[in-house]
Short mmCIF file of C-alpha atoms (C1' of nucleotides) in Angstrom, two decimals:
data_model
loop_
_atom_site.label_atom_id
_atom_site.label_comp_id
_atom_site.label_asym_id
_atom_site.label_seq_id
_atom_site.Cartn_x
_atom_site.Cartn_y
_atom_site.Cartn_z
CA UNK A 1414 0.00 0.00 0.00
CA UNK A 1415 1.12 3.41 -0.97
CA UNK A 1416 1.25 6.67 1.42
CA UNK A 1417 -1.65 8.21 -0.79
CA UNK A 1418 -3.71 5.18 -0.65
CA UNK A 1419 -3.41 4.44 3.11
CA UNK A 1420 -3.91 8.05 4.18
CA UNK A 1421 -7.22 8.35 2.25
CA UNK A 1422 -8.01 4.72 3.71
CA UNK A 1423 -7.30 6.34 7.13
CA UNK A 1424 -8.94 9.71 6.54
CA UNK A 1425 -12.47 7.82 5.44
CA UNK A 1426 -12.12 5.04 8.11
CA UNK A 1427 -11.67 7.95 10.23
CA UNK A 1428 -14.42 9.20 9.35
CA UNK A 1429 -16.67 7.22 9.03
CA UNK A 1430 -16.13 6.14 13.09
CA UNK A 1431 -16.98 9.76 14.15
CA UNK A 1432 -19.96 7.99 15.36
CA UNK A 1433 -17.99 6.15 17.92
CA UNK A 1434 -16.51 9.13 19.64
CA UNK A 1435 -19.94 10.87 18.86
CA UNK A 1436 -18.85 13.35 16.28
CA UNK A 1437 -19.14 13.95 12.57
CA UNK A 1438 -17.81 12.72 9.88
CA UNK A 1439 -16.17 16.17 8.34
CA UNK A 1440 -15.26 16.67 11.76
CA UNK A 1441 -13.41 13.45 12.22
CA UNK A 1442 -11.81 13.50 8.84
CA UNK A 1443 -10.32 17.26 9.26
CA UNK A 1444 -9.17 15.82 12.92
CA UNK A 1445 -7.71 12.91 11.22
CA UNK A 1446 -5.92 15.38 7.93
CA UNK A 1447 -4.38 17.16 10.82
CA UNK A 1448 -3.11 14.51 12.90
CA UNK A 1449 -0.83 13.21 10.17
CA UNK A 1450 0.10 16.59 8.77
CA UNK A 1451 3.73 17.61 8.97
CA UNK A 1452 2.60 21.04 9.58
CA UNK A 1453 -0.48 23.21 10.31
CA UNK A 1454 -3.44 23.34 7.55
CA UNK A 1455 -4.77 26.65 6.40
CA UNK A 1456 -8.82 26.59 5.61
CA UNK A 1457 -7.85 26.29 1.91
CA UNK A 1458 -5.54 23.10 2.80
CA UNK A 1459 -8.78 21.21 4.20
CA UNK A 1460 -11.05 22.31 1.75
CA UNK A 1461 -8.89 20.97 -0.92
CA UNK A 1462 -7.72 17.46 0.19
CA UNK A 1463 -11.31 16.93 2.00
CA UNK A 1464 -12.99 18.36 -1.00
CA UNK A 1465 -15.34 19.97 1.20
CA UNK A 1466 -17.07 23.48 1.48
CA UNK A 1467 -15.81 26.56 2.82
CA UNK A 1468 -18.59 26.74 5.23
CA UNK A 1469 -18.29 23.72 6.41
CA UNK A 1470 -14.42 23.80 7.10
CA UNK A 1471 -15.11 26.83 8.70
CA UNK A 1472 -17.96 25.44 11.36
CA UNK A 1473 -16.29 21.68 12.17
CA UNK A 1474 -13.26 23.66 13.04
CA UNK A 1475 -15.07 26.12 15.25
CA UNK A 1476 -16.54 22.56 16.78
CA UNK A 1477 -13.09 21.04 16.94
CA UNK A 1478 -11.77 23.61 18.61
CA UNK A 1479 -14.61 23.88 20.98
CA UNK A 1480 -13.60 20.15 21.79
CA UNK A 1481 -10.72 21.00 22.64
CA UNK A 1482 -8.80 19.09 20.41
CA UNK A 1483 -7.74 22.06 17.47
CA UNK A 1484 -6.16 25.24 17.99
CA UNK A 1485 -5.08 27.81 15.77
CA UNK A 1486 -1.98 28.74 14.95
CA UNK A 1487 -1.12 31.82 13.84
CA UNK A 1488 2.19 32.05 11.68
CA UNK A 1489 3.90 35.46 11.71
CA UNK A 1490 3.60 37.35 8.71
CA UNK A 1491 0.59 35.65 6.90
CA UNK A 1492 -2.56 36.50 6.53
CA UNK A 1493 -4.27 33.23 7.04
CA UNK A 1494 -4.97 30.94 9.98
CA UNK A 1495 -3.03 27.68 10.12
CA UNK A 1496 -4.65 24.79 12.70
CA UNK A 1497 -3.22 22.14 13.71
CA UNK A 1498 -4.31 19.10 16.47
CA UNK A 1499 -3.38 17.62 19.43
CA UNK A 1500 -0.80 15.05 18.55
CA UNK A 1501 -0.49 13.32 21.25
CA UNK A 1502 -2.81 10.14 20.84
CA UNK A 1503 -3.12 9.60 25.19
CA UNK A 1504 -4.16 13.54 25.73
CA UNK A 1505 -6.45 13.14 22.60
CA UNK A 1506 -8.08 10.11 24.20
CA UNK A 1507 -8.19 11.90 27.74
CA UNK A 1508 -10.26 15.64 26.08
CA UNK A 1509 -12.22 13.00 23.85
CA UNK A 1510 -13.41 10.94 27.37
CA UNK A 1511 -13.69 14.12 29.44
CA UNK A 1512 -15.88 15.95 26.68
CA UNK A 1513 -17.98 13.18 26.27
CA UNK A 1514 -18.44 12.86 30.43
CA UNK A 1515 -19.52 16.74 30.61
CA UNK A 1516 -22.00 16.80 27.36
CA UNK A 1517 -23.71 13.58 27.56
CA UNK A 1518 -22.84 11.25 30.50
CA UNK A 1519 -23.37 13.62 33.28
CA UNK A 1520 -26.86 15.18 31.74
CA UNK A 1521 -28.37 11.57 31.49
CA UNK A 1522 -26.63 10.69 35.17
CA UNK A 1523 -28.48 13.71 36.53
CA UNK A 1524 -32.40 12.31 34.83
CA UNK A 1525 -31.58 8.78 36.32
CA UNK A 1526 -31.14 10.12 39.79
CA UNK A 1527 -34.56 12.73 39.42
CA UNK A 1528 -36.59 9.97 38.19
CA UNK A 1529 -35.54 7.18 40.50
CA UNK A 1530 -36.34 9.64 42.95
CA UNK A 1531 -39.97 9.52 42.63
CA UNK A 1532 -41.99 8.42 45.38
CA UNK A 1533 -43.03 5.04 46.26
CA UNK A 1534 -46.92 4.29 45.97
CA UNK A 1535 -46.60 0.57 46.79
CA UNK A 1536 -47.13 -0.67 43.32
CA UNK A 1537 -45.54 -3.20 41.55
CA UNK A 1538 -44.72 -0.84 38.68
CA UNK A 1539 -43.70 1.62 40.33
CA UNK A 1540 -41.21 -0.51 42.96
CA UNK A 1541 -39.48 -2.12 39.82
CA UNK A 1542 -39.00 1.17 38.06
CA UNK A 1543 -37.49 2.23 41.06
CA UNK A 1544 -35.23 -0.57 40.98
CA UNK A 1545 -34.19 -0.46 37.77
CA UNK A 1546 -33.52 3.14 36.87
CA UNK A 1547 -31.42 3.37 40.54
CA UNK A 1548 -29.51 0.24 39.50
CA UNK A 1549 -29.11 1.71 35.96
CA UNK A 1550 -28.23 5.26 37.87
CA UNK A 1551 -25.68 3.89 39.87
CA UNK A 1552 -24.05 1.67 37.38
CA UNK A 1553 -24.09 5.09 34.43
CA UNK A 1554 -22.58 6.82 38.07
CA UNK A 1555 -19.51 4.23 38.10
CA UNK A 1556 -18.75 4.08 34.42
CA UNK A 1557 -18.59 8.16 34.56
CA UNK A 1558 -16.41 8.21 37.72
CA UNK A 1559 -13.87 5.72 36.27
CA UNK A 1560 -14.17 7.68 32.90
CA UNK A 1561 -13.11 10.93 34.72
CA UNK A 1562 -10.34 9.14 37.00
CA UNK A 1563 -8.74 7.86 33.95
CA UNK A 1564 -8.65 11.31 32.48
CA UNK A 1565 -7.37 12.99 35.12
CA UNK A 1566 -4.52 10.63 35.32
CA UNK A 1567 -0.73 12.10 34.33
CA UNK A 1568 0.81 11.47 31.01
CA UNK A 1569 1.16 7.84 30.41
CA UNK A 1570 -0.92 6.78 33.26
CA UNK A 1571 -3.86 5.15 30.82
CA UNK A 1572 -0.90 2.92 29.30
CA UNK A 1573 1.37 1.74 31.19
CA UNK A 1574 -0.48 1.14 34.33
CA UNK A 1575 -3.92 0.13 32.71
CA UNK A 1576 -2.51 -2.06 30.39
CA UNK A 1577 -0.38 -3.93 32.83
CA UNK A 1578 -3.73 -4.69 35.24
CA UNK A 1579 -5.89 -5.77 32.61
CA UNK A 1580 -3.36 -8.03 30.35
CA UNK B 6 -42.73 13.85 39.94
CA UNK B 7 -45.57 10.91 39.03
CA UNK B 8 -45.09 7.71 37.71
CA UNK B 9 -46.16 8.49 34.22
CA UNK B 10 -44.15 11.17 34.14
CA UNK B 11 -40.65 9.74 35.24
CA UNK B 12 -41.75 6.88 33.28
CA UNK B 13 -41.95 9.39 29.93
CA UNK B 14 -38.65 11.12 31.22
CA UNK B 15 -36.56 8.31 31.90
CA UNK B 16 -38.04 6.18 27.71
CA UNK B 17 -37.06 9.21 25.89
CA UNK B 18 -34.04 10.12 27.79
CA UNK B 19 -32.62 6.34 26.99
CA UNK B 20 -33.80 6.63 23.53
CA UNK B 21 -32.29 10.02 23.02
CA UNK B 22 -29.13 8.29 24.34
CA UNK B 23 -29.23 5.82 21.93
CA UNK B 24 -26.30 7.15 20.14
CA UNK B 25 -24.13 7.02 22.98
CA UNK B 26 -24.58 3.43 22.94
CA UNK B 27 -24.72 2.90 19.13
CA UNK B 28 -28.50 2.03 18.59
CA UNK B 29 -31.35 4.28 17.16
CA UNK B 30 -34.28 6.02 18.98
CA UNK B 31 -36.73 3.56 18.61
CA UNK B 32 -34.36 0.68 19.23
CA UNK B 33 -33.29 2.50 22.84
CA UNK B 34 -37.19 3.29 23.78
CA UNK B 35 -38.02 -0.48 23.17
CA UNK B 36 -35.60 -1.77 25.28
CA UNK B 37 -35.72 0.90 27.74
CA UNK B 38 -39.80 0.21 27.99
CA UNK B 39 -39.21 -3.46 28.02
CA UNK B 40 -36.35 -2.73 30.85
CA UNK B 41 -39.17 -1.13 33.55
CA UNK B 42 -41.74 -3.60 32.52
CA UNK B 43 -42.96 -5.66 35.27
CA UNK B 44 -44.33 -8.26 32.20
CA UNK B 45 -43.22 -9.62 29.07
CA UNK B 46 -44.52 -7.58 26.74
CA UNK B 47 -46.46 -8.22 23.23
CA UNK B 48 -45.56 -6.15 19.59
CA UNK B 49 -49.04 -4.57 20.16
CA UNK B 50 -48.05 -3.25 24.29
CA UNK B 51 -45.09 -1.84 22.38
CA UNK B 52 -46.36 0.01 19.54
CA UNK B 53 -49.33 1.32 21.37
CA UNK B 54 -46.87 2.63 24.22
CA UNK B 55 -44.18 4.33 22.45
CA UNK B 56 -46.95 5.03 19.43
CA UNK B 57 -44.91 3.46 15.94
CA UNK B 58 -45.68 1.34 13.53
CA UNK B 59 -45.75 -2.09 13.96
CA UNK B 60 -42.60 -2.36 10.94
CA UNK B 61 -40.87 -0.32 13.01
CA UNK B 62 -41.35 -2.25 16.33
CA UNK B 63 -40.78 -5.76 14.29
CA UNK B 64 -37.37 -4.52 12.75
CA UNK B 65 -35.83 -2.99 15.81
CA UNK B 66 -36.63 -5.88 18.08
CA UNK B 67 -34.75 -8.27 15.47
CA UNK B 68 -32.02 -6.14 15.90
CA UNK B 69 -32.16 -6.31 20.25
CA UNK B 70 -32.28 -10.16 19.60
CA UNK B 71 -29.37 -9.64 17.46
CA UNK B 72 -27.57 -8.02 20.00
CA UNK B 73 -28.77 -10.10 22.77
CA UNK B 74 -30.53 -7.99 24.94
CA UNK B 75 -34.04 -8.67 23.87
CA UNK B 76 -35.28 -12.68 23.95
CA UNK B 77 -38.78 -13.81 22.52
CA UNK B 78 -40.99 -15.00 25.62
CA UNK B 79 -43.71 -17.65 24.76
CA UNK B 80 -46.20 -17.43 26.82
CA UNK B 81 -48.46 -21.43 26.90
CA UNK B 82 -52.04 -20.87 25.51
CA UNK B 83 -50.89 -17.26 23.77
CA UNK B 84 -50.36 -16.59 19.95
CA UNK B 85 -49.04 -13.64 20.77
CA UNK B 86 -45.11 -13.21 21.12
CA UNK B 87 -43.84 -11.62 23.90
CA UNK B 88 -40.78 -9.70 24.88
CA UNK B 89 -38.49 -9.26 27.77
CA UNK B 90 -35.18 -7.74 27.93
CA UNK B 91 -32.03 -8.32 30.25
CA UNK B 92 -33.06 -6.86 33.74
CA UNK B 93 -29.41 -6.92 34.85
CA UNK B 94 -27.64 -3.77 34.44
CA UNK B 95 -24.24 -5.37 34.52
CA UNK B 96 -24.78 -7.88 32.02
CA UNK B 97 -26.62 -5.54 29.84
CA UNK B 98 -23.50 -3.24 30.10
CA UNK B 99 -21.10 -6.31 29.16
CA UNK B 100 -23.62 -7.27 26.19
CA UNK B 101 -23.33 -4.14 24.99
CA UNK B 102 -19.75 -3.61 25.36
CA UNK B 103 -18.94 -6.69 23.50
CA UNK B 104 -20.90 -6.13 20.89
CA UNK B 105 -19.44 -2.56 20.62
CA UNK B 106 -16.28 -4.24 20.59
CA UNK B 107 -17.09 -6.71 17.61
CA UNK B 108 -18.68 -4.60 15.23
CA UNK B 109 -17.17 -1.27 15.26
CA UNK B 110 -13.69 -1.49 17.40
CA UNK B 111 -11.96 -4.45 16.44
CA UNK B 112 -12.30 -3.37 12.23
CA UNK B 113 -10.64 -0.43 13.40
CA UNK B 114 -7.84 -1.31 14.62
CA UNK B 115 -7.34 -3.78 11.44
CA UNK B 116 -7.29 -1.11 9.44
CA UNK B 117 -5.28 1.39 11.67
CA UNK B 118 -2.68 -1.60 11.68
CA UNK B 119 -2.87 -1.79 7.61
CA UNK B 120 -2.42 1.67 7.27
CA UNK B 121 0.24 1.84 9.78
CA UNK B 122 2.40 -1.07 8.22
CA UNK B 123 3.00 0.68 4.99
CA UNK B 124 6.39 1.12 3.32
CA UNK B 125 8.66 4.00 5.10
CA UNK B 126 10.11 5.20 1.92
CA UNK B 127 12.34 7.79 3.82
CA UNK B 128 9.99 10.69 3.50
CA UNK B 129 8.94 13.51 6.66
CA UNK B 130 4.97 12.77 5.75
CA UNK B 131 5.34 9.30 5.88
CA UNK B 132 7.20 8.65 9.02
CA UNK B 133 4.72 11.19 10.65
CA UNK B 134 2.31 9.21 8.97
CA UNK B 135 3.38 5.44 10.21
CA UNK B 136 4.22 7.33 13.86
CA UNK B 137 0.47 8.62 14.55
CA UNK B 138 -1.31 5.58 13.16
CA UNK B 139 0.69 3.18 14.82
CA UNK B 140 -0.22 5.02 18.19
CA UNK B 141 -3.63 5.10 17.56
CA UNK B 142 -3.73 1.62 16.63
CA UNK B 143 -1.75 0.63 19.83
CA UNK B 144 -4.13 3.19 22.50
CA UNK B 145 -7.31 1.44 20.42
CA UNK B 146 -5.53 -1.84 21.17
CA UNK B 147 -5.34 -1.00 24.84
CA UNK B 148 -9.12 0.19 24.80
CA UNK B 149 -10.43 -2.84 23.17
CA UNK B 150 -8.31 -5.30 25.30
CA UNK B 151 -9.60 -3.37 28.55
CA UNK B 152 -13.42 -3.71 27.51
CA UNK B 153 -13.02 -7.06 26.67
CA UNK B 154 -11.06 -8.08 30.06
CA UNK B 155 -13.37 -5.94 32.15
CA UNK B 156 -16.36 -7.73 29.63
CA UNK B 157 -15.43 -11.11 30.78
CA UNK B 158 -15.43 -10.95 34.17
CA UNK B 159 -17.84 -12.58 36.54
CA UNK B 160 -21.12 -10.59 37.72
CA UNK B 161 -20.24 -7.49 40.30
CA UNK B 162 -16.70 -7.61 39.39
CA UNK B 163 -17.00 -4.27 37.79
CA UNK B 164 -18.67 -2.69 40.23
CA UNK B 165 -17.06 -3.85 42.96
CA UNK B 166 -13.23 -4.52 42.40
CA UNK B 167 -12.91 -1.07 39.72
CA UNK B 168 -14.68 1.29 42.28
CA UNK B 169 -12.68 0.23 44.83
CA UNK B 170 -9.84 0.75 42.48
CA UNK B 171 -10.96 4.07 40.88
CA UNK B 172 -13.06 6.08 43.59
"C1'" DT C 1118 -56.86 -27.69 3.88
"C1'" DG C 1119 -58.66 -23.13 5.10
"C1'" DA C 1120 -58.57 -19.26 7.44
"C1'" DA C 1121 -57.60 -16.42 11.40
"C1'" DA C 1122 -53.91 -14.43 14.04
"C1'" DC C 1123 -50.02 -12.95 14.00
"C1'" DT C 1124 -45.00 -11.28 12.11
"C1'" DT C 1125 -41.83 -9.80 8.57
"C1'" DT C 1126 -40.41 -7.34 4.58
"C1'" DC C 1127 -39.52 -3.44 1.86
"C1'" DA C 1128 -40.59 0.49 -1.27
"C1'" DA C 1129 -42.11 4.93 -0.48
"C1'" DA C 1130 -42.47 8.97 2.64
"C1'" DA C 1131 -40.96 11.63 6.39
"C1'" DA C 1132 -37.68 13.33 9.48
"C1'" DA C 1133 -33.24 14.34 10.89
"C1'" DT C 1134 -28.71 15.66 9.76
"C1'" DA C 1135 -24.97 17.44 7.05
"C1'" DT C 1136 -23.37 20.38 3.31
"C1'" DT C 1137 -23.19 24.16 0.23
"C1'" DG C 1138 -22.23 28.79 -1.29
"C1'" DA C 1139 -22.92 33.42 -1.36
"C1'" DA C 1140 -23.72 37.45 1.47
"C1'" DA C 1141 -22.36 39.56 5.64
"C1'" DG C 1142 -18.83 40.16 8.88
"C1'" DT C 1143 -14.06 40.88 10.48
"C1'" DT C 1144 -9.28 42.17 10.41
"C1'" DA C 1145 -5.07 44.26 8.99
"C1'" DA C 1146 -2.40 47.01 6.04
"C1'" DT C 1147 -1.94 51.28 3.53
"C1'" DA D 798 -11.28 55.51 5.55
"C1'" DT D 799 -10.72 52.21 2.05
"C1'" DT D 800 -9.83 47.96 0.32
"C1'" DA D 801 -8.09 43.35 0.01
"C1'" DA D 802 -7.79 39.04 2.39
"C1'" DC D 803 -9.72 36.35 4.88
"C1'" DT D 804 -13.68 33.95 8.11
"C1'" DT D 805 -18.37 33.26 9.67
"C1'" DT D 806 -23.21 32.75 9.20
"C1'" DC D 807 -27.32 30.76 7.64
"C1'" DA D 808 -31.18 29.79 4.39
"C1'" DA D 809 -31.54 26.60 0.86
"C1'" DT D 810 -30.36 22.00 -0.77
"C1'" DA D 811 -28.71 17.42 -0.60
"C1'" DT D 812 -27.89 13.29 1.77
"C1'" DT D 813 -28.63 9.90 5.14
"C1'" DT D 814 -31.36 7.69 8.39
"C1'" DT D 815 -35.64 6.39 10.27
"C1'" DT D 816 -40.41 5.35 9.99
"C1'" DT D 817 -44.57 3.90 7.92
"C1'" DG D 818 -48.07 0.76 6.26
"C1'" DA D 819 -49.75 -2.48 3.37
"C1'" DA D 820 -48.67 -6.77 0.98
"C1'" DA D 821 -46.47 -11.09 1.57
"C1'" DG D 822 -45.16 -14.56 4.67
"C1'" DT D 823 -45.71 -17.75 8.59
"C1'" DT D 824 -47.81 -20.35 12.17
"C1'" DT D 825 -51.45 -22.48 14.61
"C1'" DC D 826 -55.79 -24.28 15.19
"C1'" DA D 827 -60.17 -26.36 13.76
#
DNA sequence: TGAAACTTTCAAAAAATATTGAAAGTTAAT
DNA sequence: ATTAACTTTCAATATTTTTTGAAAGTTTCA
């Protein structure tokens, strides 16, 4: 496999698992041009090798960069803005998990607890969907807690030491 | 906050949350439904509860049986095929996980390994090329090996031995 | 075997989401 | 203050995803 090949294999594959990490696919794929790029991208740069529009460039980096995970980079003397990514795959992973904590987990975390909180009438349906959204409440409270642990962990933390217990 | 109410608030909340998980609205509202239900219940209970169409409620309760949450319940003397889903939140979370980890993680790190493996042919773009998707494909390694380890474990295991660990 | 009771399939329609492109906005240099 | 170089916004359009509903299929019972 060529370098051309294999980067656009990367770019769309990408891509197309924005879903995963619960972003788009331009967004992904202008996160993924940048992480490979030798240098930063100007607007034009994306446009080009995404073949994409101008406005769109323009409003997945305003999301990326609400992430987080672009900044701009300004380069003295030109006109331009240049943006680049975070390059280091660990810190990427750690914004990615910490985002995704504060925008959805936490919200839905929040509902569980208000609606397992409702009183208890004595009914059958009402004492199992007690049980079941506390149980689903506390269990959505642990995954969120180990989520922001991990992220808060130094550099190389997630690797070395995770790895090593769960191998 | 009533019954009927928390019971409204917590369906579309979990089907609204669908994404998170991977699954569509009306896929996340069936099993959500199904998951406070004190009784198996029948295609018609469904599609009169969450109001859609009975295609709808037949092809996204294939798919929970495909993913192993949902299981046909015959009731003797009935014609009528009814529906429970997995009432454990642990094993629901480990169902889901796996599955996650089948379909959508594991092709990606094939392909970040492909891409990775190509020919270094000397060049600054392709060494910063084979040095970002190599890392990616080993931190996506890590992930998937931690699901699956923490997936495999016997019941209360994650709760109990990670919170410990984490909190 | 016939027919009632039920489920599945799938083409068409609707809804949700992403993308475009041109006008409006901003910034920096002269 | 003007203009050139650039970015942002957003209504219109295109694409993708989901939903519908009716016809076809299946199962069970008499």
């Amino acid at each position: 496999m060529e370098y051309k090949e294999a980067k656009e294999k990367f770019i769309s594959t990408w891509g197309s698992l924005g879903s995963l990490w619960g972003i788009n696919k331009a967004m992904a794929q202008i996160q993924a041009l940048l992480f490979i790029s030798t240098k930063p991208l100007s607007m034009e740069d994306i446009m080009e090798e995404l073949k994409i529009s101008r406005g769109n460039t323009s409003m997945n980096l305003r999301q990326l960069m609400d992430w987080g995970i672009v900044t701009k980079e300004i380069i003295p003397g030109e006109r331009k803005e240049y943006f680049t990514t975070e390059k280091d795959v660990e810190e990427l992973a750690r914004v990615v998990a910490k985002e995704r904590s504060r925008r959805e987990i936490k919200p839905v975390v929040k509902i569980l607890k208000d609606v397992s909180s409702i009183n208890d009438d004595g009914t059958e349906k009402t004492k199992e969907f007690i049980k079941q959204t506390k149980a689903l409440h506390e269990l959505t409270e642990t995954m969120d807690s180990m989520i922001n642990k991990v992220v808060n962990q130094q550099q190389n933390w997630l690797t070395k030491s995770l790895l090593k217990l769960f191998k």
